[in-house]
JSON list of C-alpha atoms in Angstrom, two decimals:
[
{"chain": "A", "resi": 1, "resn": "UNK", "atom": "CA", "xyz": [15.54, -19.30, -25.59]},
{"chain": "A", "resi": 2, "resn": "UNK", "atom": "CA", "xyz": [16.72, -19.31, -22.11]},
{"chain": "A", "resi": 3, "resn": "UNK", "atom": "CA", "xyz": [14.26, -19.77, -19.33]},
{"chain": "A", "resi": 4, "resn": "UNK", "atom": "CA", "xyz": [14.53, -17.62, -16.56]},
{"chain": "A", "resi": 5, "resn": "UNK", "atom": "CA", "xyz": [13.01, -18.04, -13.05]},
{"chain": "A", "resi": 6, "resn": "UNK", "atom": "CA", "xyz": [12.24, -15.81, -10.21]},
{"chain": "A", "resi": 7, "resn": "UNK", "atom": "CA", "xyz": [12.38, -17.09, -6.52]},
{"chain": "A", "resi": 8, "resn": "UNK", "atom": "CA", "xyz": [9.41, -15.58, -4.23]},
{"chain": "A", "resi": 9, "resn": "UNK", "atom": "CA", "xyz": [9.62, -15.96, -0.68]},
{"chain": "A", "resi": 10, "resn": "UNK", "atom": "CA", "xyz": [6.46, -16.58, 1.54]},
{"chain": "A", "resi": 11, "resn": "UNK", "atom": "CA", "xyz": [7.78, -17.07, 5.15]},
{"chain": "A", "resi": 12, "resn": "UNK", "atom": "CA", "xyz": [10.60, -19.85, 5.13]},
{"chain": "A", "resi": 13, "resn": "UNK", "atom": "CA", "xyz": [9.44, -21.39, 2.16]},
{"chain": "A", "resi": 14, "resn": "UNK", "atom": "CA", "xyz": [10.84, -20.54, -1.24]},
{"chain": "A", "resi": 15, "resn": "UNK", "atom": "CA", "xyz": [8.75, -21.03, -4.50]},
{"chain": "A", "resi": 16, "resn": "UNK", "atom": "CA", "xyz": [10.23, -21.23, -7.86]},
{"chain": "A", "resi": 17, "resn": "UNK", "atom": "CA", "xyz": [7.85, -18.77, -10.75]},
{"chain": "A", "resi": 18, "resn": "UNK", "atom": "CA", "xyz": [8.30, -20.37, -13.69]},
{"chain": "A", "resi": 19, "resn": "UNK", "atom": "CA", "xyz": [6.54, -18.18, -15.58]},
{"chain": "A", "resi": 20, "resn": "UNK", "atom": "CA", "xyz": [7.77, -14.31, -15.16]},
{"chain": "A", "resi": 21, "resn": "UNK", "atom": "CA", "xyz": [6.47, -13.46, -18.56]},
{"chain": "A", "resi": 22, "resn": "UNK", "atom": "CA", "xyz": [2.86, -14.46, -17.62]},
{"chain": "A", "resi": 23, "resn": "UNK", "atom": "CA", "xyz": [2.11, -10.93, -17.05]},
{"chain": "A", "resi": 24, "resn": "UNK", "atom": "CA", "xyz": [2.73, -10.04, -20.53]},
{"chain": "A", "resi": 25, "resn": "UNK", "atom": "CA", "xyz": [0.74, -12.83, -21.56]},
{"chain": "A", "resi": 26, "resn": "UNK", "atom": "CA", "xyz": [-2.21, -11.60, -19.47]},
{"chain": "A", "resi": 27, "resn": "UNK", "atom": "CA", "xyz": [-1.77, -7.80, -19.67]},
{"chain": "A", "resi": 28, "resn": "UNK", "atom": "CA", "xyz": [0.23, -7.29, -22.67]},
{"chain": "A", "resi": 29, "resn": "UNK", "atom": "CA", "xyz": [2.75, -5.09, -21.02]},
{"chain": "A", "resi": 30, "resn": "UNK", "atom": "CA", "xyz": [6.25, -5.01, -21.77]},
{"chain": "A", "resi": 31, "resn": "UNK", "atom": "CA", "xyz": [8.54, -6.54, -19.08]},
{"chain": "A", "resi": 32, "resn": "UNK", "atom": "CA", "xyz": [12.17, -5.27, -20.72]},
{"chain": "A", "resi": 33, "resn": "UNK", "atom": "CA", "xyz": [13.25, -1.81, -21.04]},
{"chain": "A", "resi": 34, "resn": "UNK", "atom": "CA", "xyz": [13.75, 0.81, -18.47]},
{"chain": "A", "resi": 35, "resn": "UNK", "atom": "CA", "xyz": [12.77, 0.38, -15.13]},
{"chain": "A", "resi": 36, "resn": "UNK", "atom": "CA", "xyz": [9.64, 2.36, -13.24]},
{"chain": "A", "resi": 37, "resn": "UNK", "atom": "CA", "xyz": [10.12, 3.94, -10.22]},
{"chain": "A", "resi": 38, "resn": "UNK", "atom": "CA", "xyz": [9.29, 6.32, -8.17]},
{"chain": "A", "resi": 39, "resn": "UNK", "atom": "CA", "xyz": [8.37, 7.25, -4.50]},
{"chain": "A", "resi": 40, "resn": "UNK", "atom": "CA", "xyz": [5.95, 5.00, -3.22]},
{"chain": "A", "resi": 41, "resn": "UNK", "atom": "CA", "xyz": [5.20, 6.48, 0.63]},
{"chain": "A", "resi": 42, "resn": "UNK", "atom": "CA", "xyz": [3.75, 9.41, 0.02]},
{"chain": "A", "resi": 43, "resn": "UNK", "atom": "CA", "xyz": [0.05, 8.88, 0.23]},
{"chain": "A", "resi": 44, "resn": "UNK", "atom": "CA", "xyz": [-0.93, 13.12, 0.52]},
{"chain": "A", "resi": 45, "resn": "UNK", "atom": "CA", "xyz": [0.74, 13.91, -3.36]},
{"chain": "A", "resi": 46, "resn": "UNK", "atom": "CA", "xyz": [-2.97, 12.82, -4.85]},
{"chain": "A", "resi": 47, "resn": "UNK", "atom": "CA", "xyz": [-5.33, 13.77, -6.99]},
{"chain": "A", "resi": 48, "resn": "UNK", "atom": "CA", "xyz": [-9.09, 13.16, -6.88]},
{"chain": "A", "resi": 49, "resn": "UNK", "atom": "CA", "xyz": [-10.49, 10.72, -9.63]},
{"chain": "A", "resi": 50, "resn": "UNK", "atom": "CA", "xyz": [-13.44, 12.69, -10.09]},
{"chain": "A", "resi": 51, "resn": "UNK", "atom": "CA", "xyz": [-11.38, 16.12, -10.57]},
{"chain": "A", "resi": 52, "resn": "UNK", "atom": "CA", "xyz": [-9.70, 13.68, -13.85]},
{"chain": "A", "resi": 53, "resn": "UNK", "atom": "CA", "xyz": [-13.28, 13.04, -14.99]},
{"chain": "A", "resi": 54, "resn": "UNK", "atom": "CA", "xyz": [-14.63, 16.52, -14.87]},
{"chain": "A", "resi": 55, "resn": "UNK", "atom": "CA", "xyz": [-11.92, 17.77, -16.41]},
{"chain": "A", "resi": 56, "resn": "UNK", "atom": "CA", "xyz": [-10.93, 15.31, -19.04]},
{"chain": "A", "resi": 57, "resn": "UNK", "atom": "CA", "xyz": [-13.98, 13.56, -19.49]},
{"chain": "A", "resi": 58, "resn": "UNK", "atom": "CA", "xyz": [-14.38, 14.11, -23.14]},
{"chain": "A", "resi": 59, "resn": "UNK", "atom": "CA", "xyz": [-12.04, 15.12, -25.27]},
{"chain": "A", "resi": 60, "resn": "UNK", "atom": "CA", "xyz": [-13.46, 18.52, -27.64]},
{"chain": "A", "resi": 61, "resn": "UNK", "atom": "CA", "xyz": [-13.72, 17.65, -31.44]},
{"chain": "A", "resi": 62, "resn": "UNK", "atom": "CA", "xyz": [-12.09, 20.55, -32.74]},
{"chain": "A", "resi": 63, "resn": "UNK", "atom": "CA", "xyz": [-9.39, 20.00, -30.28]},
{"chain": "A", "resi": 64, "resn": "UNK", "atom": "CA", "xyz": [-5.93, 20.56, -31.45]},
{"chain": "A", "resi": 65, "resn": "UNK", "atom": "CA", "xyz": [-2.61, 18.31, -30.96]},
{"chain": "A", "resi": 66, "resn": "UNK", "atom": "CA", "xyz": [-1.33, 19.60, -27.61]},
{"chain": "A", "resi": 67, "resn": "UNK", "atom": "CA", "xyz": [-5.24, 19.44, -26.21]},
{"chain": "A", "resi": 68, "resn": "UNK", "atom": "CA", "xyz": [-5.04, 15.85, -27.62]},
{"chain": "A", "resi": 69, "resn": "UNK", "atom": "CA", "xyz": [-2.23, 15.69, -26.11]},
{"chain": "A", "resi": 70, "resn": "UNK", "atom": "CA", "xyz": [-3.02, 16.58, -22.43]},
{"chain": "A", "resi": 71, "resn": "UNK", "atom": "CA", "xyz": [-6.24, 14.77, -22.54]},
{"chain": "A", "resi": 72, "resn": "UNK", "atom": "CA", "xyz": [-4.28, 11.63, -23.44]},
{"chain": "A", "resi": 73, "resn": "UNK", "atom": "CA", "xyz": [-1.99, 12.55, -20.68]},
{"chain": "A", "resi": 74, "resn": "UNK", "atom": "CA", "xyz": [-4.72, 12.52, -18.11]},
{"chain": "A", "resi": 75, "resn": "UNK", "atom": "CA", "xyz": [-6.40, 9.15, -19.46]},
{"chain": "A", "resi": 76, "resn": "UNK", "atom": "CA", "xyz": [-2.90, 7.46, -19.31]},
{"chain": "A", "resi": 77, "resn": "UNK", "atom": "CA", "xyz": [-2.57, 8.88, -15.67]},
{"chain": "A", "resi": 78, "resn": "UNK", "atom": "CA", "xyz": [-6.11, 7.37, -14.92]},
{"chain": "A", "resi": 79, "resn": "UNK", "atom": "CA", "xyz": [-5.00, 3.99, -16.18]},
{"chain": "A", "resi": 80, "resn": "UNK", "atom": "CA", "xyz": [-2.11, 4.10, -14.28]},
{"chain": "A", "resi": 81, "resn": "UNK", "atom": "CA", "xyz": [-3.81, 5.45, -10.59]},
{"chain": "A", "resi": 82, "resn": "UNK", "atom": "CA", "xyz": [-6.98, 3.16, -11.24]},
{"chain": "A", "resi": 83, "resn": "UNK", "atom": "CA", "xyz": [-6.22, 0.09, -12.87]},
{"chain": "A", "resi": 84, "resn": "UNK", "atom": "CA", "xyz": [-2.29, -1.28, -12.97]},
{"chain": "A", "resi": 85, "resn": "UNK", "atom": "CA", "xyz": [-1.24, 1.13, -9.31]},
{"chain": "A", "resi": 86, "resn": "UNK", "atom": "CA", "xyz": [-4.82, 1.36, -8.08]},
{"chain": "A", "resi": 87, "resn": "UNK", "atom": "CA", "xyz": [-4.65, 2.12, -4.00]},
{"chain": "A", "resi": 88, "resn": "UNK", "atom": "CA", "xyz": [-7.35, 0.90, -1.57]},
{"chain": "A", "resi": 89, "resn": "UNK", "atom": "CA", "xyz": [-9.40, 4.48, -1.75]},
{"chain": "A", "resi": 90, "resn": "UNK", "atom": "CA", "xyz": [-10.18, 3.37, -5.97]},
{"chain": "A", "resi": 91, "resn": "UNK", "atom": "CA", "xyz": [-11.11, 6.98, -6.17]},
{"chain": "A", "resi": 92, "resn": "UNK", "atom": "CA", "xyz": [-7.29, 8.93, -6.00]},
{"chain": "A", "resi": 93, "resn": "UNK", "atom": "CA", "xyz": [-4.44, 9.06, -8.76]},
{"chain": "A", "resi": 94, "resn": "UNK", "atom": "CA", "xyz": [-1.05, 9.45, -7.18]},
{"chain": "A", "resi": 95, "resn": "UNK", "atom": "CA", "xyz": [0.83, 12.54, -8.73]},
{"chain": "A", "resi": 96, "resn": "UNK", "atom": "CA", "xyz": [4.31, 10.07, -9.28]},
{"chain": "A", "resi": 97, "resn": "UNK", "atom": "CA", "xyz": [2.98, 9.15, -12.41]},
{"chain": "A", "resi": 98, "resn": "UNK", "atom": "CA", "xyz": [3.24, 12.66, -13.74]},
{"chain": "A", "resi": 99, "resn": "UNK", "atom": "CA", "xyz": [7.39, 12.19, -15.16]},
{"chain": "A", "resi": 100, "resn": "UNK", "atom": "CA", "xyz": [6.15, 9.35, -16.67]},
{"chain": "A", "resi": 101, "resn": "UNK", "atom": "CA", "xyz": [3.11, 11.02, -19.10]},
{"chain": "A", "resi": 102, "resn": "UNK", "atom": "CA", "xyz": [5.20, 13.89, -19.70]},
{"chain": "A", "resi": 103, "resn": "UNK", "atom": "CA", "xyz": [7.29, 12.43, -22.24]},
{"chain": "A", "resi": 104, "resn": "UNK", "atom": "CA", "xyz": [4.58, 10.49, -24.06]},
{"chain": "A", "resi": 105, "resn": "UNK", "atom": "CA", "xyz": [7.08, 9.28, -26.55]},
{"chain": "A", "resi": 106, "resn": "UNK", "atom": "CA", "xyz": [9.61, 7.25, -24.06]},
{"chain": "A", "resi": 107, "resn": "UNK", "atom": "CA", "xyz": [6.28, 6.02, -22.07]},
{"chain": "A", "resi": 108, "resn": "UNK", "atom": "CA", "xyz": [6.49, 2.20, -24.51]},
{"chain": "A", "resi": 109, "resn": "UNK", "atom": "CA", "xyz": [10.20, 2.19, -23.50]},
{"chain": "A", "resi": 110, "resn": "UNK", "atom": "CA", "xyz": [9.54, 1.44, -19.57]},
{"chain": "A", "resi": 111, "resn": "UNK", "atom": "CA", "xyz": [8.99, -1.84, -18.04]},
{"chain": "A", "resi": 112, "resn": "UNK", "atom": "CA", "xyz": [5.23, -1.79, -17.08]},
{"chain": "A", "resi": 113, "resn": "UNK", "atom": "CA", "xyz": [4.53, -4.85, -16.81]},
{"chain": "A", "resi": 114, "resn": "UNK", "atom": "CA", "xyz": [7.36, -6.01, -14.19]},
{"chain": "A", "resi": 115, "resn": "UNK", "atom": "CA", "xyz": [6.34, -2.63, -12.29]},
{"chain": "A", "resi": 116, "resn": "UNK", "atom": "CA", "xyz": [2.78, -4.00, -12.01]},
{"chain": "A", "resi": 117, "resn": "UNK", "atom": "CA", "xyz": [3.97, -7.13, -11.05]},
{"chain": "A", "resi": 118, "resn": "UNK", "atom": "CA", "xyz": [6.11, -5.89, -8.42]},
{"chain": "A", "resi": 119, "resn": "UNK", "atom": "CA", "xyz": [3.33, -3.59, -7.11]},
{"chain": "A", "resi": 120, "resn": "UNK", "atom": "CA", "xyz": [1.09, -6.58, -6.94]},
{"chain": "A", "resi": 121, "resn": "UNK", "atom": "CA", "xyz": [3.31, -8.72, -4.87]},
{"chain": "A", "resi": 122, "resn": "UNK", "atom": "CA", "xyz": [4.27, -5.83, -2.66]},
{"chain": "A", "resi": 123, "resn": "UNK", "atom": "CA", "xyz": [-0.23, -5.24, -2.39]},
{"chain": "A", "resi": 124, "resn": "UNK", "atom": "CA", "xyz": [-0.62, -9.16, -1.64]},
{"chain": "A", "resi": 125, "resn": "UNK", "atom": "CA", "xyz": [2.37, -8.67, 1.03]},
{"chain": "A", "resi": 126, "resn": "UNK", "atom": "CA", "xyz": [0.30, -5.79, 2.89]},
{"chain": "A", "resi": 127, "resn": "UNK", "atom": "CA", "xyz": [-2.26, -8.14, 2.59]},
{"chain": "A", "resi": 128, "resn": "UNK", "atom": "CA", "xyz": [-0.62, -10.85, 5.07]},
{"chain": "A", "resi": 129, "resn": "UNK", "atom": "CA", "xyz": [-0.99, -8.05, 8.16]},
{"chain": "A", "resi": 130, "resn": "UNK", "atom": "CA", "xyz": [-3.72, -9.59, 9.76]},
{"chain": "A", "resi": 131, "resn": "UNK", "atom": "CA", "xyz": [-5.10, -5.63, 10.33]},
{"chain": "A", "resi": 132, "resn": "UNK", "atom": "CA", "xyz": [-5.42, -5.35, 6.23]},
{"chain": "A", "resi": 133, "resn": "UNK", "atom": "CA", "xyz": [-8.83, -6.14, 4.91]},
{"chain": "A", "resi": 134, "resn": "UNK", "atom": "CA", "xyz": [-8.79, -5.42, 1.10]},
{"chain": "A", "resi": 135, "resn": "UNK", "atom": "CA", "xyz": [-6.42, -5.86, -1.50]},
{"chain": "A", "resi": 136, "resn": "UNK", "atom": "CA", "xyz": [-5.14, -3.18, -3.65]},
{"chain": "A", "resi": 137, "resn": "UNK", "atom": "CA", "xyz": [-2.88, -3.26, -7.31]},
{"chain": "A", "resi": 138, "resn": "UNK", "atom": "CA", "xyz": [-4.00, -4.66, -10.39]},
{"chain": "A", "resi": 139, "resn": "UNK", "atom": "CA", "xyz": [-6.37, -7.10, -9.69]},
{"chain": "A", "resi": 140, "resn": "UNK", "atom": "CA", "xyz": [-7.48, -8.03, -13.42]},
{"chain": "A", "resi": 141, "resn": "UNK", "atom": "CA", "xyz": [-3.81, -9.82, -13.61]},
{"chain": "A", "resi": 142, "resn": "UNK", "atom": "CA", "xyz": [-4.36, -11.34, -10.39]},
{"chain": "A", "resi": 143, "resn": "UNK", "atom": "CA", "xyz": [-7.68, -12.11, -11.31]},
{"chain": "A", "resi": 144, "resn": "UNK", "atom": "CA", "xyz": [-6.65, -13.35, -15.35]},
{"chain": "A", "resi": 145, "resn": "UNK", "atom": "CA", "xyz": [-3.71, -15.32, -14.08]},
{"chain": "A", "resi": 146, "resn": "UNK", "atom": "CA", "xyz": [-6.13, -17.27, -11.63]},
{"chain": "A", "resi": 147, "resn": "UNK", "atom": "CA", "xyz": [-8.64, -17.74, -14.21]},
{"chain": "A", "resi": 148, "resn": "UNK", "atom": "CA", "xyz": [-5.47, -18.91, -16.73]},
{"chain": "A", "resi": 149, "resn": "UNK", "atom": "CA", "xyz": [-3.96, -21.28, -14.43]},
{"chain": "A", "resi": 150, "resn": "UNK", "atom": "CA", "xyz": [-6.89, -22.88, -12.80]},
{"chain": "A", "resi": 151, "resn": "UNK", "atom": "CA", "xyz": [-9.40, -23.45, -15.45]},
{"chain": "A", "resi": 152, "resn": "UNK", "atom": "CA", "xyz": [-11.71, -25.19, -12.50]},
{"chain": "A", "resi": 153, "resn": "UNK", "atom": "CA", "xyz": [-12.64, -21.24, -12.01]},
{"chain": "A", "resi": 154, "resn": "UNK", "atom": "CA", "xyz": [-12.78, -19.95, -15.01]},
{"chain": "A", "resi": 155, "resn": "UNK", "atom": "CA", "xyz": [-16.66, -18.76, -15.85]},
{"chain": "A", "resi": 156, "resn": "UNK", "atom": "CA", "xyz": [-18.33, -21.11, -18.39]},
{"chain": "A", "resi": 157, "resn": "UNK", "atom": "CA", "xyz": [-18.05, -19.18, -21.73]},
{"chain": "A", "resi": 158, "resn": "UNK", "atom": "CA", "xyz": [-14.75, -18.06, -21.45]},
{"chain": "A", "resi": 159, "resn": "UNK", "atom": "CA", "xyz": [-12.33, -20.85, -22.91]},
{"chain": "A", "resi": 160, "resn": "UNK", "atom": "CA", "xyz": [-11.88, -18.21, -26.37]},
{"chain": "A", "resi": 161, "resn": "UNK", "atom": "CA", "xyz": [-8.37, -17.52, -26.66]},
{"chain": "A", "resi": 162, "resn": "UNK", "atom": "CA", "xyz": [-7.54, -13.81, -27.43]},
{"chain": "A", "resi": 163, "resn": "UNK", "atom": "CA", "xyz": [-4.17, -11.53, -26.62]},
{"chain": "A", "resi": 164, "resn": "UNK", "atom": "CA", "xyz": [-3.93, -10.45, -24.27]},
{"chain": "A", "resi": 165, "resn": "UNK", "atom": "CA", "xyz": [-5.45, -13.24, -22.36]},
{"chain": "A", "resi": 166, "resn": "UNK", "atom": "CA", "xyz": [-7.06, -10.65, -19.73]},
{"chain": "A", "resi": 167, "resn": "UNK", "atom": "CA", "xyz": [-9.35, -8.98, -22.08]},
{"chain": "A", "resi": 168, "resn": "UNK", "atom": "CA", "xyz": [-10.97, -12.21, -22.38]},
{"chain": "A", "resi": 169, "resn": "UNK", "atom": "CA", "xyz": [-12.41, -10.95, -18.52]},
{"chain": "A", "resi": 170, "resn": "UNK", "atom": "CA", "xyz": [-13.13, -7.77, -19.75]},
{"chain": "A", "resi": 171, "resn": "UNK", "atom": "CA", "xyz": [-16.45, -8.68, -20.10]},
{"chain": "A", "resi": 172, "resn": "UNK", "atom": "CA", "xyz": [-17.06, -10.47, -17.22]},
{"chain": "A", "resi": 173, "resn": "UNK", "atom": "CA", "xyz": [-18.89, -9.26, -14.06]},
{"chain": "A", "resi": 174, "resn": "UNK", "atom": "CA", "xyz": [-18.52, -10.84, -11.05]},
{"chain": "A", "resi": 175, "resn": "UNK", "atom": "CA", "xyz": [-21.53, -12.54, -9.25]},
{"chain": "A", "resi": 176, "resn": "UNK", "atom": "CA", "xyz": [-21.95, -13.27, -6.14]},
{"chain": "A", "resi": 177, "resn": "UNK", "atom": "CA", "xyz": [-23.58, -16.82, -5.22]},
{"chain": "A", "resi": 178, "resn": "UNK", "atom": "CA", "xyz": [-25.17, -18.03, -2.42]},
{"chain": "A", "resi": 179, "resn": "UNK", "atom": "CA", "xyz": [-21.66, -19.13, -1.25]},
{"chain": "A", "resi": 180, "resn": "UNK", "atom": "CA", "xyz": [-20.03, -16.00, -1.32]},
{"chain": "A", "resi": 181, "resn": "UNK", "atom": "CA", "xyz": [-17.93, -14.40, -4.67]},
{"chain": "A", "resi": 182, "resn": "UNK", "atom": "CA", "xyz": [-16.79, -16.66, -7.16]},
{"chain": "A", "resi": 183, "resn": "UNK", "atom": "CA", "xyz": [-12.91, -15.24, -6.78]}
]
C-alpha cells in the first residue's frame, strides 16, 4: 500500500503528517468518496439547538418511515452542527448541512472524515489570532489523537483498545486539577 503524506504549514516551517488516515482511526469516518462542501461564511443561516431538541427530541413509537425518517434527519444534522462542525456558540446548527441529510442514502458516500479534518485545522488556524479565545470543530479527534499519540496524557484506565479509538473517551469527563485542565 502506498503511503501518502500531507504537508501542513505553520508559519515558515513545513511539517510532514504521516498519518492522514488517523482520523479514521479515531473517528471512524470515511476519508475517500465525494467531497463536502459548502458555504462556510455565513454565520446568520442557523438554527437554534434547543428548537432541534424540542422538536425532535424523541422519536413517537407508532411513528411511520418518513417520521423516522425526518427525525433521523434532524439527529444527523445535530451531529453534524454539535459535534464534527460545532461553532464557538455550542448551541446553533448551521442550515448548510441540510443538502447533505436530504438524500440520506448518498450521506456514507461523502468524505466526512477529511471534511472534519479540514474544519479542524481551519478552527486551530482561527485559533493563532491572538483576539481568539476558544477553540471550535471537533474536539473529541483533537482530543483522541492527543490522547493516541502521547500516551504520557492519556487518563489511567484507558489503555483498552476499541474502534474507533475515540469512543474509548467517550466515557471520560474531564477534571480539572489544582493545576488547571488535564488537556
Amino acid at each position: 500500500m502506498a503511503r501518502l503524506y500531507h504537508l501542513a504549514r505553520l508559519n515558515d516551517r513545513w511539517f510532514r503528517l504521516d498519518e492522514p488516515f488517523d482520523v479514521v482511526y479515531q473517528l471512524g469516518l470515511p476519508v475517500d468518496g465525494h467531497y463536502v462542501s459548502g458555504c462556510l461564511q455565513i454565520q446568520k443561516f442557523a438554527v437554534n439547538c434547543t428548537w432541534f431538541q424540542e422538536t425532535f427530541g424523541e422519536c413517537p413509537e407508532e411513528a411511520d418511515e418518513e417520521t423516522v425518517r425526518r427525525f433521523a434527519r434532524a439527529y444527523i444534522m445535530m451531529l453534524l452542527g454539535t459535534q464534527l462542525f460545532a461553532d464557538k456558540s455550542g448551541n446553533r446548527i448551521h442550515i448548510r448541512w441540510l443538502p447533505f441529510v436530504a438524500r440520506l442514502e448518498e450521506m456514507s458516500g461523502y468524505s466526512w472524515g477529511s471534511a472534519a479534518l479540514a474544519w479542524l485545522y481551519r478552527c486551530m488556524c482561527r485559533l493563532a489570532n491572538r483576539h481568539v479565545v476558544k477553540l471550535a470543530g471537533p474536539l473529541q479527534l483533537l482530543r483522541s489523537w492527543i490522547f493516541w499519540r502521547f500516551p504520557r496524557f492519556r487518563p489511567a484506565g484507558y489503555d483498552a483498545f476499541s474502534w474507533p479509538l475515540a469512543s474509548r473517551w467517550s466515557g471520560y469527563n474531564l477534571n480539572v486539577s489544582e493545576n488547571g485542565p488535564q488537556v
